[in-house]
């Protein structure tokens, strides 16, 4: 109906992956020959090669950002260059399918064996301090406070300028573009700050907790008599070296049997309140550059907010006192404690976000979830806090059907529903 030359799909959240396969199958069924571009945060070249491209007989190309794939689009619209691109793309996708097949063939241990090999922690009271309060609080900060916490490196990455800030400003290839972008970005940020065009609000809290198998259990109060909620976690199942554990986030919370009261924190913050309106204002003036710039800055401010709040939380938890961390220290996460986010490697299931948002009453501070668990405003960050000195980030990686069945039962959902949310982690074809 639109007479389009190409179709672009951008996936932000895991269920998008299923939908992209469905769209590709439908395009094949209906006889399309229109090139299909695949992009977005949840996609990858490998997933495109393994799951999407085989569903469609015409060009399927993964791009880092479907909205800025100028070179790929240019090639696809030129007959001769499209043939060259297709040949190279198909060869690369075949190579990626081979890598994926080799990876899927690597052995996993059973879920039962993985559970029997957790992180071994000697629980001590001094490692499980009591926070300054229990329950939920709201927080609002000024943009001036957030500026010192911005990690500018990822600001440039959003524009496909790769290099660490501030060195990228003098990069022999990207330096001139990076300096211009930084100048424009800081000028717009000055205006946003001065005119208070964005608002940064959040909710966070501390909760009595214990680790129970692969679940993190939260209680209503320090008596620990009544369960408030629980977060089912996943555990690594890959073969590990002797003496190495199969990690789960639940390992970092003291079990009730240890007799040591422990706590878990939770947070949801945004710096995107007002971002959509400001971006639309620029778009109405046909200024797409600044519209995109607003969203990139809001993302950086949201991440800065998460960093600032985590610093505050570590002090309120009593295990960090007036640490003089530099911005480089913060970016390198040299401090104690972690803040894993649902949808990321240690807890890849986005569908746990509604439980988190209900706990924090996140909508009261202006943060909501879509039906596919994307956060709105988009410039938002949420997750859990773990304080134990042994707590580390890790990647769950591939998991087998036995663990997914156990996980689905603990969540109270069907196996198919759990598989839908964990698709990138499955070591098997859920259709088998």
Short mmCIF file of C-alpha atoms in Angstrom, two decimals:
data_model
loop_
_atom_site.label_atom_id
_atom_site.label_comp_id
_atom_site.label_asym_id
_atom_site.label_seq_id
_atom_site.Cartn_x
_atom_site.Cartn_y
_atom_site.Cartn_z
CA UNK A 1 0.00 0.00 0.00
CA UNK A 2 2.84 2.39 0.81
CA UNK A 3 5.04 1.38 -2.11
CA UNK A 4 8.07 1.19 0.16
CA UNK A 5 11.52 0.21 -1.09
CA UNK A 6 12.62 -1.51 2.12
CA UNK A 7 11.13 -2.71 5.40
CA UNK A 8 12.93 -2.09 8.69
CA UNK A 9 12.20 -3.87 11.97
CA UNK A 10 13.65 -2.59 15.24
CA UNK A 11 13.48 -4.78 18.33
CA UNK A 12 14.00 -3.43 21.84
CA UNK A 13 12.73 -6.32 23.98
CA UNK A 14 13.08 -10.12 23.71
CA UNK A 15 9.51 -10.84 22.43
CA UNK A 16 10.41 -8.70 19.40
CA UNK A 17 12.62 -11.56 18.24
CA UNK A 18 9.63 -13.89 17.88
CA UNK A 19 7.64 -11.18 16.11
CA UNK A 20 10.45 -10.55 13.62
CA UNK A 21 10.48 -14.24 12.65
CA UNK A 22 6.71 -14.07 12.21
CA UNK A 23 6.99 -10.99 9.96
CA UNK A 24 9.69 -12.69 7.84
CA UNK A 25 7.52 -15.80 7.43
CA UNK A 26 4.53 -13.67 6.45
CA UNK A 27 6.58 -11.73 3.91
CA UNK A 28 7.68 -15.04 2.39
CA UNK A 29 4.11 -16.42 2.40
CA UNK A 30 2.77 -13.31 0.69
CA UNK A 31 5.46 -13.32 -2.00
CA UNK A 32 7.41 -10.22 -0.94
CA UNK A 33 10.83 -9.50 -2.40
CA UNK A 34 11.37 -6.26 -0.49
CA UNK A 35 14.68 -6.18 1.45
CA UNK A 36 14.26 -6.60 5.19
CA UNK A 37 16.47 -4.66 7.62
CA UNK A 38 16.80 -5.97 11.19
CA UNK A 39 18.05 -3.70 13.99
CA UNK A 40 17.50 -2.70 17.58
CA UNK A 41 18.99 -3.41 20.99
CA UNK A 42 17.75 -6.99 21.36
CA UNK A 43 18.90 -8.17 17.92
CA UNK A 44 22.25 -9.46 16.71
CA UNK A 45 23.90 -10.55 13.48
CA UNK A 46 23.84 -14.14 14.71
CA UNK A 47 20.15 -14.19 15.63
CA UNK A 48 19.32 -12.61 12.28
CA UNK A 49 21.34 -15.26 10.45
CA UNK A 50 20.05 -18.22 12.47
CA UNK A 51 16.40 -17.40 13.11
CA UNK A 52 15.17 -14.69 10.72
CA UNK A 53 17.03 -14.98 7.40
CA UNK A 54 16.04 -18.64 6.83
CA UNK A 55 12.36 -17.61 6.99
CA UNK A 56 12.57 -15.24 4.00
CA UNK A 57 13.90 -15.79 0.48
CA UNK A 58 14.96 -12.21 -0.19
CA UNK A 59 17.58 -9.90 1.41
CA UNK A 60 17.68 -9.95 5.22
CA UNK A 61 20.39 -7.65 6.58
CA UNK A 62 21.26 -6.92 10.20
CA UNK A 63 22.20 -3.30 10.86
CA UNK A 64 23.26 -1.65 14.11
CA UNK A 65 20.49 0.90 13.80
CA UNK A 66 17.74 0.51 11.22
CA UNK A 67 17.17 4.27 11.14
CA UNK A 68 20.74 5.17 10.19
CA UNK A 69 21.78 2.34 7.85
CA UNK A 70 22.52 4.73 5.01
CA UNK A 71 25.27 2.68 3.37
CA UNK A 72 23.28 -0.56 3.43
CA UNK A 73 20.15 1.16 2.11
CA UNK A 74 22.14 2.77 -0.68
CA UNK A 75 23.56 -0.59 -1.72
CA UNK A 76 20.18 -2.33 -1.58
CA UNK A 77 18.62 0.27 -3.85
CA UNK A 78 21.29 -0.20 -6.53
CA UNK A 79 20.85 -3.39 -8.60
CA UNK A 80 24.52 -4.29 -9.04
CA UNK A 81 25.58 -3.31 -5.52
CA UNK A 82 22.63 -5.23 -4.06
CA UNK A 83 23.86 -8.43 -5.74
CA UNK A 84 27.32 -7.87 -4.23
CA UNK A 85 25.88 -7.09 -0.81
CA UNK A 86 23.60 -10.15 -0.91
CA UNK A 87 26.47 -12.45 -1.83
CA UNK A 88 28.67 -11.20 0.98
CA UNK A 89 25.78 -11.10 3.46
CA UNK A 90 24.68 -14.65 2.69
CA UNK A 91 28.24 -15.96 3.06
CA UNK A 92 28.58 -14.19 6.43
CA UNK A 93 25.22 -15.51 7.62
CA UNK A 94 26.20 -19.05 6.65
CA UNK A 95 29.41 -18.62 8.65
CA UNK A 96 27.42 -17.37 11.67
CA UNK A 97 25.03 -20.30 11.41
CA UNK A 98 28.04 -22.63 11.58
CA UNK A 99 29.36 -20.86 14.68
CA UNK A 100 25.92 -21.08 16.28
CA UNK A 101 25.65 -24.80 15.51
CA UNK A 102 29.06 -25.41 17.11
CA UNK A 103 28.06 -23.38 20.16
CA UNK A 104 24.76 -25.21 20.55
CA UNK A 105 26.62 -28.50 20.43
CA UNK A 106 28.70 -27.62 23.49
CA UNK A 107 27.62 -29.69 26.50
CA UNK A 108 25.66 -28.35 29.44
CA UNK A 109 25.35 -29.83 32.90
CA UNK A 110 21.91 -30.73 34.22
CA UNK A 111 19.97 -28.11 36.14
CA UNK A 112 20.21 -30.35 39.21
CA UNK A 113 24.00 -30.55 38.97
CA UNK A 114 24.26 -26.78 38.43
CA UNK A 115 22.13 -26.12 41.53
CA UNK A 116 24.45 -28.37 43.53
CA UNK A 117 27.41 -26.16 42.57
CA UNK A 118 26.45 -22.61 43.69
CA UNK A 119 28.77 -19.80 44.75
CA UNK A 120 30.05 -20.92 48.17
CA UNK A 121 29.91 -18.01 50.59
CA UNK A 122 30.94 -17.98 54.23
CA UNK A 123 28.14 -15.86 55.67
CA UNK A 124 29.27 -13.25 58.23
CA UNK A 125 27.23 -10.52 59.87
CA UNK A 126 29.77 -7.85 58.97
CA UNK A 127 29.20 -8.62 55.27
CA UNK A 128 25.40 -8.20 55.58
CA UNK A 129 24.88 -4.75 57.12
CA UNK A 130 21.40 -3.45 57.85
CA UNK A 131 20.33 -0.50 55.65
CA UNK A 132 19.29 2.84 57.12
CA UNK A 133 15.61 2.09 56.47
CA UNK A 134 13.33 -0.63 55.16
CA UNK A 135 10.69 0.03 52.52
CA UNK A 136 10.23 2.39 49.58
CA UNK A 137 11.25 6.00 49.04
CA UNK A 138 10.98 8.44 46.16
CA UNK A 139 13.77 10.62 44.87
CA UNK A 140 14.03 13.58 42.50
CA UNK A 141 17.36 15.11 41.53
CA UNK A 142 18.42 18.09 39.47
CA UNK A 143 20.10 17.67 36.11
CA UNK A 144 23.06 19.64 37.50
CA UNK A 145 23.68 16.80 39.97
CA UNK A 146 23.60 14.21 37.21
CA UNK A 147 26.09 15.83 34.85
CA UNK A 148 29.12 14.73 36.89
CA UNK A 149 27.99 11.11 36.60
CA UNK A 150 27.53 10.99 32.81
CA UNK A 151 29.49 8.35 30.92
CA UNK A 152 30.04 10.17 27.63
CA UNK A 153 31.65 7.17 25.92
CA UNK A 154 28.24 5.59 25.29
CA UNK A 155 26.89 8.91 24.03
CA UNK A 156 29.32 8.64 21.12
CA UNK A 157 28.58 4.93 20.69
CA UNK A 158 24.95 5.83 20.03
CA UNK A 159 26.20 7.71 16.96
CA UNK A 160 28.47 4.81 15.96
CA UNK A 161 31.60 6.75 16.95
CA UNK A 162 33.67 4.15 18.77
CA UNK A 163 36.27 5.25 21.27
CA UNK A 164 36.65 6.09 24.93
CA UNK A 165 35.86 9.62 26.10
CA UNK A 166 37.73 11.99 26.20
CA UNK A 167 40.33 10.32 23.95
CA UNK A 168 37.79 10.03 21.14
CA UNK A 169 37.84 13.83 20.77
CA UNK A 170 41.39 13.51 19.41
CA UNK A 171 40.82 10.31 17.43
CA UNK A 172 42.58 10.53 14.02
CA UNK A 173 39.49 9.30 12.18
CA UNK A 174 36.50 10.24 14.37
CA UNK A 175 37.93 13.22 16.29
CA UNK A 176 36.42 16.04 14.24
CA UNK A 177 32.94 14.47 14.19
CA UNK A 178 33.21 13.60 17.89
CA UNK A 179 34.17 17.17 18.85
CA UNK A 180 31.28 18.61 16.86
CA UNK A 181 28.84 16.11 18.39
CA UNK A 182 30.13 16.80 21.91
CA UNK A 183 29.86 20.54 21.39
CA UNK A 184 26.28 20.23 20.12
CA UNK A 185 25.36 17.76 22.85
CA UNK A 186 26.70 19.84 25.73
CA UNK A 187 25.10 23.00 24.31
CA UNK A 188 21.71 21.28 24.18
CA UNK A 189 22.27 19.82 27.65
CA UNK A 190 23.03 23.34 28.93
CA UNK A 191 19.69 24.51 27.55
CA UNK A 192 17.80 21.49 28.90
CA UNK A 193 19.34 22.03 32.34
CA UNK A 194 18.80 25.78 32.34
CA UNK A 195 15.17 25.58 31.20
CA UNK A 196 14.41 22.40 33.20
CA UNK A 197 13.09 20.65 30.08
CA UNK A 198 13.63 17.15 31.51
CA UNK A 199 12.75 15.78 34.94
CA UNK A 200 14.67 13.07 36.80
CA UNK A 201 12.60 11.05 39.28
CA UNK A 202 12.78 7.60 40.76
CA UNK A 203 11.81 5.16 43.48
CA UNK A 204 14.05 2.83 45.45
CA UNK A 205 13.98 0.77 48.59
CA UNK A 206 15.54 -1.83 50.87
CA UNK A 207 13.79 -5.06 51.81
CA UNK A 208 14.52 -7.90 54.25
CA UNK A 209 15.46 -10.86 52.06
CA UNK A 210 16.86 -14.35 51.87
CA UNK A 211 18.12 -16.68 49.18
CA UNK A 212 15.96 -19.77 48.77
CA UNK A 213 17.31 -22.18 46.17
CA UNK A 214 17.35 -20.15 42.96
CA UNK A 215 14.81 -17.59 44.26
CA UNK A 216 15.38 -14.27 46.01
CA UNK A 217 12.63 -13.89 48.61
CA UNK A 218 11.62 -10.47 49.98
CA UNK A 219 9.69 -10.02 53.24
CA UNK A 220 7.28 -7.34 54.44
CA UNK A 221 9.35 -6.47 57.54
CA UNK A 222 12.26 -7.54 59.71
CA UNK A 223 10.23 -10.28 61.42
CA UNK A 224 10.47 -12.12 58.06
CA UNK A 225 7.20 -13.83 58.88
CA UNK A 226 5.35 -12.73 55.74
CA UNK A 227 6.63 -12.97 52.19
CA UNK A 228 6.29 -9.76 50.18
CA UNK A 229 7.38 -11.08 46.78
CA UNK A 230 10.02 -13.30 45.24
CA UNK A 231 12.20 -13.06 42.17
CA UNK A 232 12.99 -16.40 40.50
CA UNK A 233 16.53 -16.39 39.13
CA UNK A 234 18.38 -18.45 36.53
CA UNK A 235 21.64 -20.34 36.99
CA UNK A 236 24.55 -20.97 34.66
CA UNK A 237 24.53 -24.44 33.08
CA UNK A 238 27.67 -24.34 30.97
CA UNK A 239 30.49 -26.72 31.81
CA UNK A 240 32.94 -24.93 34.14
CA UNK A 241 36.46 -25.67 35.33
CA UNK A 242 36.88 -27.69 38.50
CA UNK A 243 36.36 -25.46 41.52
CA UNK A 244 34.35 -22.84 39.59
CA UNK A 245 30.67 -22.32 40.53
CA UNK A 246 27.51 -22.22 38.44
CA UNK A 247 26.35 -18.75 39.44
CA UNK A 248 22.88 -17.45 40.21
CA UNK A 249 22.01 -14.05 41.68
CA UNK A 250 20.22 -15.92 44.47
CA UNK A 251 23.65 -17.09 45.67
CA UNK A 252 24.49 -13.56 46.81
CA UNK A 253 21.69 -13.34 49.41
CA UNK A 254 22.05 -15.14 52.74
CA UNK A 255 19.72 -18.15 53.08
CA UNK A 256 17.44 -18.24 56.12
CA UNK A 257 19.41 -21.23 57.42
CA UNK A 258 22.51 -19.04 57.79
CA UNK A 259 20.80 -17.20 60.63
CA UNK A 260 22.05 -13.84 59.37
CA UNK A 261 19.46 -11.20 58.39
CA UNK A 262 20.16 -9.99 54.87
CA UNK A 263 18.58 -7.39 52.59
CA UNK A 264 18.10 -6.67 48.88
CA UNK A 265 17.57 -3.27 47.28
CA UNK A 266 15.44 -2.30 44.29
CA UNK A 267 15.25 0.79 42.10
CA UNK A 268 13.60 2.39 39.08
CA UNK A 269 14.76 5.79 37.82
CA UNK A 270 14.10 7.94 34.79
CA UNK A 271 15.51 11.12 33.30
CA UNK A 272 13.14 10.94 30.34
CA UNK A 273 10.12 12.82 31.67
CA UNK A 274 9.66 15.54 29.05
CA UNK A 275 11.99 13.92 26.47
CA UNK A 276 9.27 12.79 24.06
CA UNK A 277 7.61 16.21 24.05
CA UNK A 278 10.93 17.96 23.46
CA UNK A 279 11.89 15.54 20.67
CA UNK A 280 8.49 16.03 18.99
CA UNK A 281 8.96 19.77 19.21
CA UNK A 282 12.23 19.47 17.28
CA UNK A 283 10.61 17.06 14.79
CA UNK A 284 7.82 19.56 14.15
CA UNK A 285 10.57 21.99 13.13
CA UNK A 286 12.03 19.29 10.83
CA UNK A 287 15.08 19.13 13.11
CA UNK A 288 15.64 15.37 13.34
CA UNK A 289 19.24 15.82 14.48
CA UNK A 290 18.30 17.54 17.74
CA UNK A 291 15.34 15.19 18.21
CA UNK A 292 17.75 12.25 18.22
CA UNK A 293 20.21 14.23 20.35
CA UNK A 294 17.54 14.75 23.04
CA UNK A 295 16.91 11.01 23.30
CA UNK A 296 20.63 10.23 23.45
CA UNK A 297 21.15 12.80 26.22
CA UNK A 298 18.13 11.53 28.17
CA UNK A 299 19.57 8.00 28.02
CA UNK A 300 22.91 9.21 29.36
CA UNK A 301 21.19 11.17 32.15
CA UNK A 302 19.15 8.11 33.14
CA UNK A 303 22.30 5.99 33.40
CA UNK A 304 23.93 8.82 35.36
CA UNK A 305 20.93 8.84 37.71
CA UNK A 306 21.34 5.09 38.28
CA UNK A 307 25.01 5.67 39.12
CA UNK A 308 24.28 8.56 41.47
CA UNK A 309 21.53 6.64 43.27
CA UNK A 310 23.71 3.55 43.65
CA UNK A 311 26.37 5.71 45.34
CA UNK A 312 23.71 7.01 47.72
CA UNK A 313 22.40 3.50 48.36
CA UNK A 314 25.86 2.19 49.25
CA UNK A 315 26.16 4.88 51.91
CA UNK A 316 22.64 4.30 53.24
CA UNK A 317 23.40 0.58 53.39
CA UNK A 318 26.30 1.41 55.67
CA UNK A 319 29.12 -0.33 53.84
CA UNK A 320 30.57 2.68 52.04
CA UNK A 321 31.33 5.94 53.75
CA UNK A 322 32.20 9.05 51.74
CA UNK A 323 34.25 7.17 49.16
CA UNK A 324 35.90 9.63 46.79
CA UNK A 325 35.28 7.71 43.58
CA UNK A 326 36.30 9.39 40.35
CA UNK A 327 34.01 9.16 37.33
CA UNK A 328 36.44 6.64 35.83
CA UNK A 329 36.18 4.56 39.03
CA UNK A 330 32.39 4.62 38.81
CA UNK A 331 32.37 3.69 35.13
CA UNK A 332 34.76 0.80 35.88
CA UNK A 333 32.51 -0.24 38.82
CA UNK A 334 35.40 -0.49 41.27
CA UNK A 335 33.01 -0.15 44.21
CA UNK A 336 31.38 -2.97 46.17
CA UNK A 337 27.91 -4.13 45.18
CA UNK A 338 26.06 -4.69 41.91
CA UNK A 339 22.78 -3.49 40.36
CA UNK A 340 21.71 -6.07 37.75
CA UNK A 341 18.79 -5.13 35.52
CA UNK A 342 16.14 -7.54 34.28
CA UNK A 343 16.78 -8.28 30.62
CA UNK A 344 20.55 -8.25 31.03
CA UNK A 345 23.00 -11.19 31.21
CA UNK A 346 22.67 -12.19 34.90
CA UNK A 347 18.84 -12.05 34.87
CA UNK A 348 17.77 -12.03 31.20
CA UNK A 349 14.01 -12.35 31.72
CA UNK A 350 12.34 -8.98 31.05
CA UNK A 351 9.00 -10.33 32.33
CA UNK A 352 10.18 -9.95 35.94
CA UNK A 353 9.94 -6.17 35.55
CA UNK A 354 6.20 -6.00 36.41
CA UNK A 355 6.97 -7.63 39.77
CA UNK A 356 9.72 -5.06 40.36
CA UNK A 357 7.51 -2.14 39.29
CA UNK A 358 4.69 -3.29 41.55
CA UNK A 359 7.12 -3.51 44.47
CA UNK A 360 8.37 0.04 43.87
CA UNK A 361 5.03 1.53 42.73
CA UNK A 362 7.08 2.92 39.86
CA UNK A 363 4.11 4.50 38.08
CA UNK A 364 3.82 6.99 40.95
CA UNK A 365 7.10 8.54 39.77
CA UNK A 366 6.12 8.47 36.11
CA UNK A 367 7.68 5.18 34.92
CA UNK A 368 5.52 2.49 33.29
CA UNK A 369 5.88 -0.69 31.25
CA UNK A 370 4.56 -1.59 27.84
CA UNK A 371 2.91 -4.98 27.28
CA UNK A 372 6.32 -6.31 26.18
CA UNK A 373 7.99 -4.91 29.32
CA UNK A 374 9.82 -2.01 27.70
CA UNK A 375 10.11 0.92 30.09
CA UNK A 376 8.49 4.26 29.35
CA UNK A 377 9.93 6.84 29.24
CA UNK A 378 12.60 4.97 27.29
CA UNK A 379 15.33 6.83 29.20
CA UNK A 380 14.79 4.74 32.34
CA UNK A 381 16.83 2.22 34.33
CA UNK A 382 15.62 -0.34 36.86
CA UNK A 383 16.95 -3.34 38.72
CA UNK A 384 17.97 -4.87 42.02
CA UNK A 385 20.82 -4.08 44.42
CA UNK A 386 23.05 -6.78 45.91
CA UNK A 387 25.53 -5.66 48.56
CA UNK A 388 27.58 -8.70 49.49
CA UNK A 389 31.35 -8.37 48.78
CA UNK A 390 31.19 -11.57 46.69
CA UNK A 391 28.41 -10.25 44.43
CA UNK A 392 29.58 -10.12 40.81
CA UNK A 393 28.07 -9.53 37.39
CA UNK A 394 28.03 -12.63 35.20
CA UNK A 395 26.30 -14.07 32.17
CA UNK A 396 23.77 -16.87 32.62
CA UNK A 397 24.36 -17.94 29.02
CA UNK A 398 22.77 -21.03 27.48
CA UNK A 399 20.21 -22.93 29.53
CA UNK A 400 18.54 -26.28 28.88
CA UNK A 401 14.94 -27.38 28.94
CA UNK A 402 15.19 -28.89 32.44
CA UNK A 403 16.03 -25.51 33.96
CA UNK A 404 13.42 -23.68 31.88
CA UNK A 405 10.75 -26.14 33.08
CA UNK A 406 11.82 -25.56 36.69
CA UNK A 407 11.93 -21.79 36.15
CA UNK A 408 8.45 -21.75 34.56
CA UNK A 409 7.06 -23.70 37.52
CA UNK A 410 8.63 -21.28 40.01
CA UNK A 411 7.22 -18.31 38.07
CA UNK A 412 3.81 -19.93 37.70
CA UNK A 413 3.76 -19.63 33.90
CA UNK A 414 3.62 -22.13 31.05
CA UNK A 415 6.78 -23.56 29.54
CA UNK A 416 5.95 -21.83 26.24
CA UNK A 417 5.63 -18.46 27.98
CA UNK A 418 8.97 -18.87 29.74
CA UNK A 419 10.62 -19.92 26.47
CA UNK A 420 9.25 -16.85 24.71
CA UNK A 421 11.00 -14.53 27.15
CA UNK A 422 14.21 -16.56 27.32
CA UNK A 423 14.56 -17.27 23.59
CA UNK A 424 18.16 -15.95 23.18
CA UNK A 425 19.32 -18.17 26.07
CA UNK A 426 17.74 -21.45 25.00
CA UNK A 427 20.17 -24.26 24.19
CA UNK A 428 17.42 -26.09 22.33
CA UNK A 429 14.74 -25.38 19.75
CA UNK A 430 11.47 -24.80 21.65
CA UNK A 431 9.61 -26.22 18.66
CA UNK A 432 11.19 -29.65 19.16
#
